[in-house]
mmCIF file of C-alpha atoms and ligand atoms in Angstrom:
data_model
loop_
_atom_site.group_PDB
_atom_site.id
_atom_site.type_symbol
_atom_site.label_atom_id
_atom_site.label_comp_id
_atom_site.label_asym_id
_atom_site.label_seq_id
_atom_site.Cartn_x
_atom_site.Cartn_y
_atom_site.Cartn_z
ATOM 1 C CA UNK Y 1161 93.282 32.310 -40.510
ATOM 2 C CA UNK Y 1162 90.738 33.723 -38.083
ATOM 3 C CA UNK Y 1163 91.655 34.180 -34.435
ATOM 4 C CA UNK Y 1164 89.464 35.269 -31.575
ATOM 5 C CA UNK Y 1165 91.475 37.270 -29.022
ATOM 6 C CA UNK Y 1166 90.256 37.603 -25.424
ATOM 7 C CA UNK Y 1167 91.849 37.898 -21.976
ATOM 8 C CA UNK Y 1168 91.297 38.736 -18.334
ATOM 9 C CA UNK Y 1169 88.245 36.612 -17.691
ATOM 10 C CA UNK Y 1170 88.996 36.765 -13.952
ATOM 11 C CA UNK Y 1171 86.579 33.910 -13.314
ATOM 12 C CA UNK Y 1172 85.274 34.053 -9.752
ATOM 13 C CA UNK Y 1173 85.781 37.797 -9.341
ATOM 14 C CA UNK Y 1174 83.117 39.831 -7.589
ATOM 15 C CA UNK Y 1175 82.213 43.464 -8.152
ATOM 16 C CA UNK Y 1176 81.870 45.297 -4.835
ATOM 17 C CA UNK Y 1177 80.613 42.003 -3.316
ATOM 18 C CA UNK Y 1178 78.167 41.352 -6.205
ATOM 19 C CA UNK Y 1179 78.728 37.893 -7.664
ATOM 20 C CA UNK Y 1180 79.697 38.087 -11.358
ATOM 21 C CA UNK Y 1181 79.803 34.352 -12.058
ATOM 22 C CA UNK Y 1182 76.455 34.193 -13.883
ATOM 23 C CA UNK Y 1183 77.533 37.116 -16.097
ATOM 24 C CA UNK Y 1184 80.816 35.276 -16.704
ATOM 25 C CA UNK Y 1185 78.932 32.103 -17.673
ATOM 26 C CA UNK Y 1186 76.860 34.241 -20.059
ATOM 27 C CA UNK Y 1187 80.126 35.483 -21.590
ATOM 28 C CA UNK Y 1188 81.253 31.881 -22.118
ATOM 29 C CA UNK Y 1189 77.979 31.175 -23.974
ATOM 30 C CA UNK Y 1190 78.627 34.207 -26.179
ATOM 31 C CA UNK Y 1191 82.227 33.149 -26.800
ATOM 32 C CA UNK Y 1192 81.278 29.625 -27.872
ATOM 33 C CA UNK Y 1193 78.470 30.928 -30.141
ATOM 34 C CA UNK Y 1194 80.890 33.416 -31.722
ATOM 35 C CA UNK Y 1195 83.515 30.744 -32.405
ATOM 36 C CA UNK Y 1196 80.859 28.801 -34.343
ATOM 37 C CA UNK Y 1197 79.138 31.699 -36.108
ATOM 38 C CA UNK Y 1198 82.404 33.388 -37.173
ATOM 39 C CA UNK Y 1199 84.095 30.101 -38.126
ATOM 40 C CA UNK Y 1200 87.051 30.876 -35.870
ATOM 41 C CA UNK Y 1201 90.187 28.749 -36.313
ATOM 42 C CA UNK Y 1202 91.741 29.467 -32.933
ATOM 43 C CA UNK Y 1203 90.888 31.213 -29.679
ATOM 44 C CA UNK Y 1204 93.704 32.936 -27.777
ATOM 45 C CA UNK Y 1205 93.250 33.790 -24.098
ATOM 46 C CA UNK Y 1206 95.985 36.113 -22.881
ATOM 47 C CA UNK Y 1207 96.055 35.433 -19.164
ATOM 48 C CA UNK Y 1208 94.152 36.037 -15.936
ATOM 49 C CA UNK Y 1209 91.785 33.171 -16.636
ATOM 50 C CA UNK Y 1210 90.966 33.082 -12.932
ATOM 51 C CA UNK Y 1211 90.854 35.957 -10.482
ATOM 52 C CA UNK Y 1212 92.998 34.218 -7.912
ATOM 53 C CA UNK Y 1213 95.681 31.609 -7.508
ATOM 54 C CA UNK Y 1214 93.200 29.438 -5.586
ATOM 55 C CA UNK Y 1215 89.925 29.865 -7.484
ATOM 56 C CA UNK Y 1216 86.582 28.899 -5.954
ATOM 57 C CA UNK Y 1217 85.097 25.607 -7.152
ATOM 58 C CA UNK Y 1218 82.265 27.413 -9.004
ATOM 59 C CA UNK Y 1219 84.847 29.392 -10.979
ATOM 60 C CA UNK Y 1220 86.720 26.190 -11.833
ATOM 61 C CA UNK Y 1221 83.437 24.711 -13.123
ATOM 62 C CA UNK Y 1222 82.853 27.674 -15.445
ATOM 63 C CA UNK Y 1223 86.404 27.339 -16.816
ATOM 64 C CA UNK Y 1224 86.047 23.580 -17.262
ATOM 65 C CA UNK Y 1225 82.751 24.096 -19.105
ATOM 66 C CA UNK Y 1226 84.310 26.801 -21.321
ATOM 67 C CA UNK Y 1227 87.269 24.625 -22.355
ATOM 68 C CA UNK Y 1228 85.126 21.549 -23.009
ATOM 69 C CA UNK Y 1229 82.654 23.499 -25.154
ATOM 70 C CA UNK Y 1230 85.401 25.345 -27.039
ATOM 71 C CA UNK Y 1231 87.098 22.007 -27.796
ATOM 72 C CA UNK Y 1232 83.805 20.690 -29.181
ATOM 73 C CA UNK Y 1233 83.679 23.538 -31.740
ATOM 74 C CA UNK Y 1234 86.835 22.155 -33.377
ATOM 75 C CA UNK Y 1235 88.731 25.434 -32.883
ATOM 76 C CA UNK Y 1236 92.155 25.259 -31.250
ATOM 77 C CA UNK Y 1237 92.524 27.148 -27.982
ATOM 78 C CA UNK Y 1238 95.746 28.643 -26.617
ATOM 79 C CA UNK Y 1239 95.792 30.044 -23.074
ATOM 80 C CA UNK Y 1240 98.524 31.555 -20.896
ATOM 81 C CA UNK Y 1241 98.628 32.276 -17.181
ATOM 82 C CA UNK Y 1242 98.395 35.902 -16.029
ATOM 83 C CA UNK Y 1243 99.588 37.611 -12.882
ATOM 84 C CA UNK Y 1244 96.417 36.555 -11.036
ATOM 85 C CA UNK Y 1245 96.713 32.877 -11.954
ATOM 86 C CA UNK Y 1246 98.807 30.261 -10.243
ATOM 87 C CA UNK Y 1247 100.913 29.036 -13.167
ATOM 88 C CA UNK Y 1248 101.414 25.611 -11.590
ATOM 89 C CA UNK Y 1249 97.757 25.040 -10.817
ATOM 90 C CA UNK Y 1250 96.381 26.453 -14.088
ATOM 91 C CA UNK Y 1251 98.955 24.355 -15.958
ATOM 92 C CA UNK Y 1252 97.871 21.107 -14.315
ATOM 93 C CA UNK Y 1253 97.295 18.385 -16.906
ATOM 94 C CA UNK Y 1254 98.314 20.652 -19.786
ATOM 95 C CA UNK Y 1255 100.406 17.900 -21.392
ATOM 96 C CA UNK Y 1256 97.341 15.666 -21.453
ATOM 97 C CA UNK Y 1257 94.769 18.144 -22.723
ATOM 98 C CA UNK Y 1258 97.097 19.298 -25.514
ATOM 99 C CA UNK Y 1259 95.802 16.282 -27.423
ATOM 100 C CA UNK Y 1260 92.298 17.805 -27.320
ATOM 101 C CA UNK Y 1261 93.526 20.987 -29.011
ATOM 102 C CA UNK Y 1262 93.530 23.003 -25.792
ATOM 103 C CA UNK Y 1263 97.000 24.398 -25.222
ATOM 104 C CA UNK Y 1264 97.670 25.785 -21.760
ATOM 105 C CA UNK Y 1265 101.063 27.457 -21.491
ATOM 106 C CA UNK Y 1266 102.179 28.546 -18.055
ATOM 107 C CA UNK Y 1267 105.966 28.049 -18.094
ATOM 108 C CA UNK Y 1268 108.676 30.263 -19.504
ATOM 109 C CA UNK Y 1269 110.451 27.155 -20.840
ATOM 110 C CA UNK Y 1270 107.633 26.531 -23.350
ATOM 111 C CA UNK Y 1271 107.277 30.140 -24.537
ATOM 112 C CA UNK Y 1272 109.503 29.699 -27.593
ATOM 113 C CA UNK Y 1273 108.044 26.307 -28.555
ATOM 114 C CA UNK Y 1274 105.054 27.370 -30.610
ATOM 115 C CA UNK Y 1275 101.663 25.789 -30.985
ATOM 116 C CA UNK Y 1276 101.576 25.189 -34.741
ATOM 117 C CA UNK Y 1277 98.300 25.793 -36.528
ATOM 118 C CA UNK Y 1278 97.906 24.449 -40.038
ATOM 119 C CA UNK Y 1279 95.827 26.414 -42.493
ATOM 120 C CA UNK Y 1280 95.192 26.626 -46.225
ATOM 121 C CA UNK Y 1281 97.330 29.814 -46.426
ATOM 122 C CA UNK Y 1282 100.237 28.100 -44.661
ATOM 123 C CA UNK Y 1283 101.270 27.490 -41.051
ATOM 124 C CA UNK Y 1284 100.934 29.882 -38.125
ATOM 125 C CA UNK Y 1285 103.248 29.614 -35.095
ATOM 126 C CA UNK Y 1286 101.541 30.711 -31.889
ATOM 127 C CA UNK Y 1287 104.048 31.583 -29.171
ATOM 128 C CA UNK Y 1288 102.387 31.633 -25.771
ATOM 129 C CA UNK Y 1289 104.459 33.682 -23.313
ATOM 130 C CA UNK Y 1290 102.913 33.422 -19.847
ATOM 131 C CA UNK Y 1291 103.076 36.303 -17.360
ATOM 132 C CA UNK Y 1292 106.737 36.593 -16.419
ATOM 133 C CA UNK Y 1293 107.497 37.623 -12.852
ATOM 134 C CA UNK Y 1294 111.014 39.111 -13.106
ATOM 135 C CA UNK Y 1295 112.191 37.707 -9.756
ATOM 136 C CA UNK Y 1296 110.899 34.233 -10.558
ATOM 137 C CA UNK Y 1297 112.213 33.808 -14.121
ATOM 138 C CA UNK Y 1298 115.111 36.270 -14.421
ATOM 139 C CA UNK Y 1299 117.785 33.650 -13.703
ATOM 140 C CA UNK Y 1300 116.243 31.073 -16.040
ATOM 141 C CA UNK Y 1301 116.217 33.662 -18.838
ATOM 142 C CA UNK Y 1302 119.778 34.780 -18.053
ATOM 143 C CA UNK Y 1303 118.793 38.379 -17.252
ATOM 144 C CA UNK Y 1304 121.167 40.608 -15.279
ATOM 145 C CA UNK Y 1305 118.595 43.352 -14.912
ATOM 146 C CA UNK Y 1306 115.549 42.921 -12.671
ATOM 147 C CA UNK Y 1307 112.715 44.295 -14.812
ATOM 148 C CA UNK Y 1308 109.722 43.312 -16.929
ATOM 149 C CA UNK Y 1309 111.485 44.745 -19.993
ATOM 150 C CA UNK Y 1310 114.483 42.463 -19.414
ATOM 151 C CA UNK Y 1311 112.567 39.196 -18.922
ATOM 152 C CA UNK Y 1312 110.028 39.757 -21.693
ATOM 153 C CA UNK Y 1313 112.829 40.983 -23.968
ATOM 154 C CA UNK Y 1314 114.784 37.786 -23.298
ATOM 155 C CA UNK Y 1315 111.724 35.579 -23.883
ATOM 156 C CA UNK Y 1316 110.980 37.404 -27.137
ATOM 157 C CA UNK Y 1317 114.598 36.977 -28.265
ATOM 158 C CA UNK Y 1318 114.080 33.200 -27.903
ATOM 159 C CA UNK Y 1319 110.788 33.501 -29.828
ATOM 160 C CA UNK Y 1320 112.497 35.365 -32.688
ATOM 161 C CA UNK Y 1321 115.299 32.809 -32.795
ATOM 162 C CA UNK Y 1322 112.760 30.007 -33.183
ATOM 163 C CA UNK Y 1323 110.722 31.938 -35.757
ATOM 164 C CA UNK Y 1324 113.877 32.500 -37.826
ATOM 165 C CA UNK Y 1325 114.041 28.721 -38.339
ATOM 166 C CA UNK Y 1326 110.554 28.699 -39.875
ATOM 167 C CA UNK Y 1327 110.639 30.673 -43.126
ATOM 168 C CA UNK Y 1328 107.235 31.547 -44.531
ATOM 169 C CA UNK Y 1329 105.536 30.877 -41.211
ATOM 170 C CA UNK Y 1330 103.190 33.555 -39.823
ATOM 171 C CA UNK Y 1331 103.479 34.324 -36.123
ATOM 172 C CA UNK Y 1332 101.247 35.229 -33.205
ATOM 173 C CA UNK Y 1333 102.460 36.003 -29.677
ATOM 174 C CA UNK Y 1334 100.371 35.875 -26.528
ATOM 175 C CA UNK Y 1335 101.714 37.929 -23.620
ATOM 176 C CA UNK Y 1336 100.460 39.252 -20.306
ATOM 177 C CA UNK Y 1337 102.211 42.545 -19.644
ATOM 178 C CA UNK Y 1338 101.841 46.314 -19.284
ATOM 179 C CA UNK Y 1339 103.117 47.710 -22.568
ATOM 180 C CA UNK Y 1340 104.152 51.367 -22.861
ATOM 181 C CA UNK Y 1341 101.307 53.454 -24.274
ATOM 182 C CA UNK Y 1342 98.626 51.277 -22.694
ATOM 183 C CA UNK Y 1343 96.061 52.870 -20.413
ATOM 184 C CA UNK Y 1344 95.224 51.230 -17.088
ATOM 185 C CA UNK Y 1345 91.863 51.245 -15.312
ATOM 186 C CA UNK Y 1346 91.323 50.780 -11.579
ATOM 187 C CA UNK Y 1347 90.948 47.000 -11.622
ATOM 188 C CA UNK Y 1348 94.386 45.736 -12.642
ATOM 189 C CA UNK Y 1349 96.742 44.666 -9.893
ATOM 190 C CA UNK Y 1350 99.996 46.641 -9.886
ATOM 191 C CA UNK Y 1351 102.887 44.582 -11.256
ATOM 192 C CA UNK Y 1352 105.581 47.271 -10.938
ATOM 193 C CA UNK Y 1353 109.113 46.097 -10.282
ATOM 194 C CA UNK Y 1354 111.444 48.833 -9.070
ATOM 195 C CA UNK Y 1355 108.599 51.284 -9.745
ATOM 196 C CA UNK Y 1356 108.356 50.346 -13.423
ATOM 197 C CA UNK Y 1357 105.395 48.279 -14.633
ATOM 198 C CA UNK Y 1358 105.863 48.518 -18.379
ATOM 199 C CA UNK Y 1359 107.735 47.018 -21.314
ATOM 200 C CA UNK Y 1360 108.438 48.771 -24.639
ATOM 201 C CA UNK Y 1361 106.169 48.199 -27.612
ATOM 202 C CA UNK Y 1362 109.249 47.258 -29.650
ATOM 203 C CA UNK Y 1363 109.389 43.982 -27.678
ATOM 204 C CA UNK Y 1364 106.824 42.688 -30.203
ATOM 205 C CA UNK Y 1365 108.549 43.844 -33.388
ATOM 206 C CA UNK Y 1366 108.624 41.226 -36.103
ATOM 207 C CA UNK Y 1367 105.498 39.242 -35.236
ATOM 208 C CA UNK Y 1368 102.291 39.337 -37.226
ATOM 209 C CA UNK Y 1369 100.047 39.848 -34.231
ATOM 210 C CA UNK Y 1370 100.600 40.274 -30.483
ATOM 211 C CA UNK Y 1371 97.525 39.332 -28.434
ATOM 212 C CA UNK Y 1372 98.004 41.111 -25.125
ATOM 213 C CA UNK Y 1373 96.370 40.666 -21.755
ATOM 214 C CA UNK Y 1374 96.595 42.500 -18.404
ATOM 215 C CA UNK Y 1375 94.982 45.887 -19.127
ATOM 216 C CA UNK Y 1376 91.202 45.692 -18.792
ATOM 217 C CA UNK Y 1377 90.286 48.281 -21.415
ATOM 218 C CA UNK Y 1378 90.399 47.159 -25.062
ATOM 219 C CA UNK Y 1379 93.057 49.172 -26.864
ATOM 220 C CA UNK Y 1380 95.178 49.243 -29.966
ATOM 221 C CA UNK Y 1381 98.865 49.997 -29.502
ATOM 222 C CA UNK Y 1382 99.677 49.431 -33.178
ATOM 223 C CA UNK Y 1383 98.125 47.646 -36.162
ATOM 224 C CA UNK Y 1384 99.632 44.430 -34.837
ATOM 225 C CA UNK Y 1385 99.641 44.886 -31.066
ATOM 226 C CA UNK Y 1386 96.377 45.022 -29.151
ATOM 227 C CA UNK Y 1387 94.698 44.440 -25.830
ATOM 228 C CA UNK Y 1388 91.312 42.751 -26.037
ATOM 229 C CA UNK Y 1389 90.504 43.966 -22.497
ATOM 230 C CA UNK Y 1390 88.353 42.065 -20.028
ATOM 231 C CA UNK Y 1391 84.923 40.826 -21.173
ATOM 232 C CA UNK Y 1392 83.242 42.430 -18.141
ATOM 233 C CA UNK Y 1393 83.869 45.624 -16.162
ATOM 234 C CA UNK Y 1394 85.531 45.118 -12.791
ATOM 235 C CA UNK Y 1395 85.589 48.735 -11.582
ATOM 236 C CA UNK Y 1396 83.512 51.888 -11.985
ATOM 237 C CA UNK Y 1397 86.458 53.430 -13.834
ATOM 238 C CA UNK Y 1398 85.431 51.157 -16.755
ATOM 239 C CA UNK Y 1399 82.035 52.901 -17.026
ATOM 240 C CA UNK Y 1400 82.697 54.029 -20.614
ATOM 241 C CA UNK Y 1401 84.510 50.933 -21.892
ATOM 242 C CA UNK Y 1402 82.962 48.842 -24.649
ATOM 243 C CA UNK Y 1403 83.830 45.296 -23.616
ATOM 244 C CA UNK Y 1404 84.655 43.158 -26.607
ATOM 245 C CA UNK Y 1405 86.243 40.193 -28.334
ATOM 246 C CA UNK Y 1406 88.703 40.887 -31.139
ATOM 247 C CA UNK Y 1407 88.229 38.892 -34.326
ATOM 248 C CA UNK Y 1408 91.652 38.912 -35.976
ATOM 249 C CA UNK Y 1409 92.131 37.922 -39.590
ATOM 250 C CA UNK Y 1410 95.802 37.294 -40.384
ATOM 251 C CA UNK Y 1411 97.084 38.101 -43.870
ATOM 252 C CA UNK Y 1412 98.035 35.238 -46.175
ATOM 253 C CA UNK Y 1413 101.813 35.661 -45.706
ATOM 254 C CA UNK Y 1414 104.179 36.898 -42.972
ATOM 255 C CA UNK Y 1415 104.089 40.692 -42.758
ATOM 256 C CA UNK Y 1416 100.808 41.009 -44.680
ATOM 257 C CA UNK Y 1417 98.258 43.421 -43.160
ATOM 258 C CA UNK Y 1418 96.083 42.148 -40.302
ATOM 259 C CA UNK Y 1419 92.362 42.909 -40.154
ATOM 260 C CA UNK Y 1420 90.705 43.292 -36.763
ATOM 261 C CA UNK Y 1421 86.984 43.453 -36.057
ATOM 262 C CA UNK Y 1422 85.544 44.214 -32.611
ATOM 263 C CA UNK Y 1423 82.604 42.191 -31.295
ATOM 264 C CA UNK Y 1424 80.945 43.715 -28.201
ATOM 265 C CA UNK Y 1425 80.345 41.196 -25.396
ATOM 266 C CA UNK Y 1426 77.031 40.986 -23.507
ATOM 267 C CA UNK Y 1427 76.760 43.424 -20.605
ATOM 268 C CA UNK Y 1428 75.344 41.687 -17.539
ATOM 269 C CA UNK Y 1429 74.249 44.824 -15.706
ATOM 270 C CA UNK Y 1430 75.522 48.209 -16.911
ATOM 271 C CA UNK Y 1431 77.265 50.515 -14.488
ATOM 272 C CA UNK Y 1432 77.344 54.254 -13.954
ATOM 273 C CA UNK Y 1433 78.753 56.918 -11.667
ATOM 274 C CA UNK Y 1434 76.304 59.637 -10.670
ATOM 275 C CA UNK Y 1435 76.516 62.619 -8.381
ATOM 276 C CA UNK Y 1436 74.116 65.191 -6.991
ATOM 277 C CA UNK Y 1437 72.045 66.095 -3.957
ATOM 278 C CA UNK Y 1438 70.026 63.254 -2.478
ATOM 279 C CA UNK Y 1439 66.597 64.820 -3.096
ATOM 280 C CA UNK Y 1440 67.506 65.581 -6.691
ATOM 281 C CA UNK Y 1441 68.698 62.000 -7.291
ATOM 282 C CA UNK Y 1442 65.523 60.599 -5.771
ATOM 283 C CA UNK Y 1443 63.113 62.768 -7.757
ATOM 284 C CA UNK Y 1444 64.558 63.902 -11.093
ATOM 285 C CA UNK Y 1445 63.234 61.948 -14.105
ATOM 286 C CA UNK Y 1446 66.607 62.018 -15.898
ATOM 287 C CA UNK Y 1447 68.025 59.451 -13.454
ATOM 288 C CA UNK Y 1448 65.387 56.893 -14.498
ATOM 289 C CA UNK Y 1449 67.771 55.540 -17.129
ATOM 290 C CA UNK Y 1450 70.215 54.304 -14.489
ATOM 291 C CA UNK Y 1451 67.671 52.937 -12.000
ATOM 292 C CA UNK Y 1452 68.697 49.309 -12.583
ATOM 293 C CA UNK Y 1453 72.433 49.960 -13.101
ATOM 294 C CA UNK Y 1454 75.217 49.173 -10.686
ATOM 295 C CA UNK Y 1455 75.857 52.624 -9.236
ATOM 296 C CA UNK Y 1456 78.573 54.595 -7.573
ATOM 297 C CA UNK Y 1457 76.823 57.582 -6.033
ATOM 298 C CA UNK Y 1458 78.492 60.755 -4.805
ATOM 299 C CA UNK Y 1459 76.228 62.944 -2.682
ATOM 300 C CA UNK Y 1460 76.938 66.653 -2.821
ATOM 301 C CA UNK Y 1461 74.547 67.807 -0.071
ATOM 302 C CA UNK Y 1462 76.324 70.391 2.125
ATOM 303 C CA UNK Y 1463 75.101 68.476 5.187
ATOM 304 C CA UNK Y 1464 75.244 64.703 5.196
ATOM 305 C CA UNK Y 1465 71.648 63.389 4.891
ATOM 306 C CA UNK Y 1466 70.260 60.751 7.218
ATOM 307 C CA UNK Y 1467 70.101 57.118 6.033
ATOM 308 C CA UNK Y 1468 71.287 57.963 2.529
ATOM 309 C CA UNK Y 1469 71.893 54.377 1.394
ATOM 310 C CA UNK Y 1470 68.460 53.141 2.514
ATOM 311 C CA UNK Y 1471 66.747 56.031 0.716
ATOM 312 C CA UNK Y 1472 68.827 55.683 -2.462
ATOM 313 C CA UNK Y 1473 68.165 51.962 -2.693
ATOM 314 C CA UNK Y 1474 64.413 52.520 -2.830
ATOM 315 C CA UNK Y 1475 64.921 54.039 -6.281
ATOM 316 C CA UNK Y 1476 68.270 52.452 -7.223
ATOM 317 C CA UNK Y 1477 68.405 48.910 -5.825
ATOM 318 C CA UNK Y 1478 71.974 48.328 -7.049
ATOM 319 C CA UNK Y 1479 73.877 51.187 -5.425
ATOM 320 C CA UNK Y 1480 77.208 49.599 -4.529
ATOM 321 C CA UNK Y 1481 79.376 52.552 -3.540
ATOM 322 C CA UNK Y 1482 78.380 55.718 -1.695
ATOM 323 C CA UNK Y 1483 80.675 58.711 -1.324
ATOM 324 C CA UNK Y 1484 80.258 62.248 0.001
ATOM 325 C CA UNK Y 1485 81.641 65.404 -1.580
ATOM 326 C CA UNK Y 1486 79.765 68.308 0.062
ATOM 327 C CA UNK Y 1487 79.356 71.419 -2.094
ATOM 328 C CA UNK Y 1488 81.657 74.111 -0.759
ATOM 329 C CA UNK Y 1489 83.546 71.494 1.232
ATOM 330 C CA UNK Y 1490 87.289 71.471 1.690
ATOM 331 C CA UNK Y 1491 89.161 71.335 -1.582
ATOM 332 C CA UNK Y 1492 92.624 69.942 -2.067
ATOM 333 C CA UNK Y 1493 94.533 71.570 0.728
ATOM 334 C CA UNK Y 1494 98.141 71.635 -0.392
ATOM 335 C CA UNK Y 1495 99.506 73.133 2.845
ATOM 336 C CA UNK Y 1496 101.456 70.794 5.078
ATOM 337 C CA UNK Y 1497 99.987 69.161 8.145
ATOM 338 C CA UNK Y 1498 102.459 71.062 10.338
ATOM 339 C CA UNK Y 1499 101.304 74.382 8.865
ATOM 340 C CA UNK Y 1500 97.632 73.541 9.379
ATOM 341 C CA UNK Y 1501 97.928 72.644 13.080
ATOM 342 C CA UNK Y 1502 100.411 75.398 14.012
ATOM 343 C CA UNK Y 1503 99.166 77.545 16.886
ATOM 344 C CA UNK Y 1504 96.001 75.482 17.415
ATOM 345 C CA UNK Y 1505 95.065 73.771 20.666
ATOM 346 C CA UNK Y 1506 94.926 70.003 20.970
ATOM 347 C CA UNK Y 1507 91.212 70.357 21.558
ATOM 348 C CA UNK Y 1508 90.653 72.260 18.309
ATOM 349 C CA UNK Y 1509 92.693 69.765 16.349
ATOM 350 C CA UNK Y 1510 90.726 66.880 17.864
ATOM 351 C CA UNK Y 1511 87.276 68.364 17.269
ATOM 352 C CA UNK Y 1512 88.235 69.321 13.714
ATOM 353 C CA UNK Y 1513 89.332 65.754 13.138
ATOM 354 C CA UNK Y 1514 86.024 64.359 14.426
ATOM 355 C CA UNK Y 1515 84.087 66.833 12.283
ATOM 356 C CA UNK Y 1516 86.228 65.923 9.276
ATOM 357 C CA UNK Y 1517 85.714 62.169 9.498
ATOM 358 C CA UNK Y 1518 82.007 62.439 10.340
ATOM 359 C CA UNK Y 1519 81.244 65.160 7.845
ATOM 360 C CA UNK Y 1520 79.230 68.217 8.794
ATOM 361 C CA UNK Y 1521 76.381 66.313 10.463
ATOM 362 C CA UNK Y 1522 74.195 68.802 12.279
ATOM 363 C CA UNK Y 1523 73.776 67.207 15.689
ATOM 364 C CA UNK Y 1524 77.528 66.805 16.061
ATOM 365 C CA UNK Y 1525 78.233 70.351 14.881
ATOM 366 C CA UNK Y 1526 75.782 71.646 17.468
ATOM 367 C CA UNK Y 1527 77.354 69.504 20.147
ATOM 368 C CA UNK Y 1528 80.817 70.744 19.258
ATOM 369 C CA UNK Y 1529 79.598 74.332 19.325
ATOM 370 C CA UNK Y 1530 78.281 73.656 22.845
ATOM 371 C CA UNK Y 1531 81.708 72.421 23.894
ATOM 372 C CA UNK Y 1532 83.378 75.487 22.355
ATOM 373 C CA UNK Y 1533 81.058 77.848 24.202
ATOM 374 C CA UNK Y 1534 81.675 76.050 27.460
ATOM 375 C CA UNK Y 1535 85.423 76.245 26.880
ATOM 376 C CA UNK Y 1536 85.248 79.920 26.008
ATOM 377 C CA UNK Y 1537 83.343 80.737 29.207
ATOM 378 C CA UNK Y 1538 85.749 78.805 31.408
HETATM 379 MN MN1 LIG W 1307 93.760 41.113 -15.300
#
């Protein structure tokens, strides 16, 4: 039984105002080709299909196209809603499209009723646990405690109870959660409840494979529990990720070893974070390799240069983020605000504030010096 595990498509998301939809459509092409070329039996999509509860019509078109083309490959497809999706809207028509082999699961009530896949080695039960918002589903699951661990634990108890009635059946669980040991990037939305975002890895004990979504970096938490990560980067913190699909080959019997192969997804436009002085960035040959990347640039010039973005974009047309970290500038000042302003005049505090937010731009510094001299002579 060969599964293709993916998640966090976030269809319709932009990257610092750059539209990613064509790169997302390119990913769909790659996904459909892979399902055919690798003779995949089922595709599992572990939540955050869309970026928002009310996706744009173009994003809906890409999703519609993806599901129709995946159905035409003959592979079964199981999808759950993530924390970015509207469960009710994503789940629209799910009872009807089930017949086409596309299984959308967005309700806690269906989590322990598996999608059954038949295969030469025997059946596989796929339990699709949608993202569980503790406040929304706690009562339905009979949880006293308000936490992700409690609601996912309760849902998994129902899953295990159902699995116990199916001897010899292999099992796969889809879930959208932050599991202990996972590493976040800067593009996931915080789902903490009472300050705690995570659930224990042991929640998935006893299943052959847990296909997780939510974290955007691909990662292995155990031989049987993995995040596929998002197919595209959504923040500069993902600069060194290798975006991928996971091709999962289940063993022939419950508990048999699982083999996982990683298949890198196409990179629309690579991204990089660079830093240095403006003149150096504009002239040094070594930066040629990132000229067409999406860039986050940090300028280290001691004095803020004029028109930095306009000048950078002549060499690097896709600079998206510009930051300033002047060499020899203020470090992390750990002293309290009260300590820093003690004994200083309101005027000093105010001019320091203006200098701080503007950076050490020369004309302003000169102007402030003029004011200081005038004050001193008064
Ligand atoms: Mn996500």
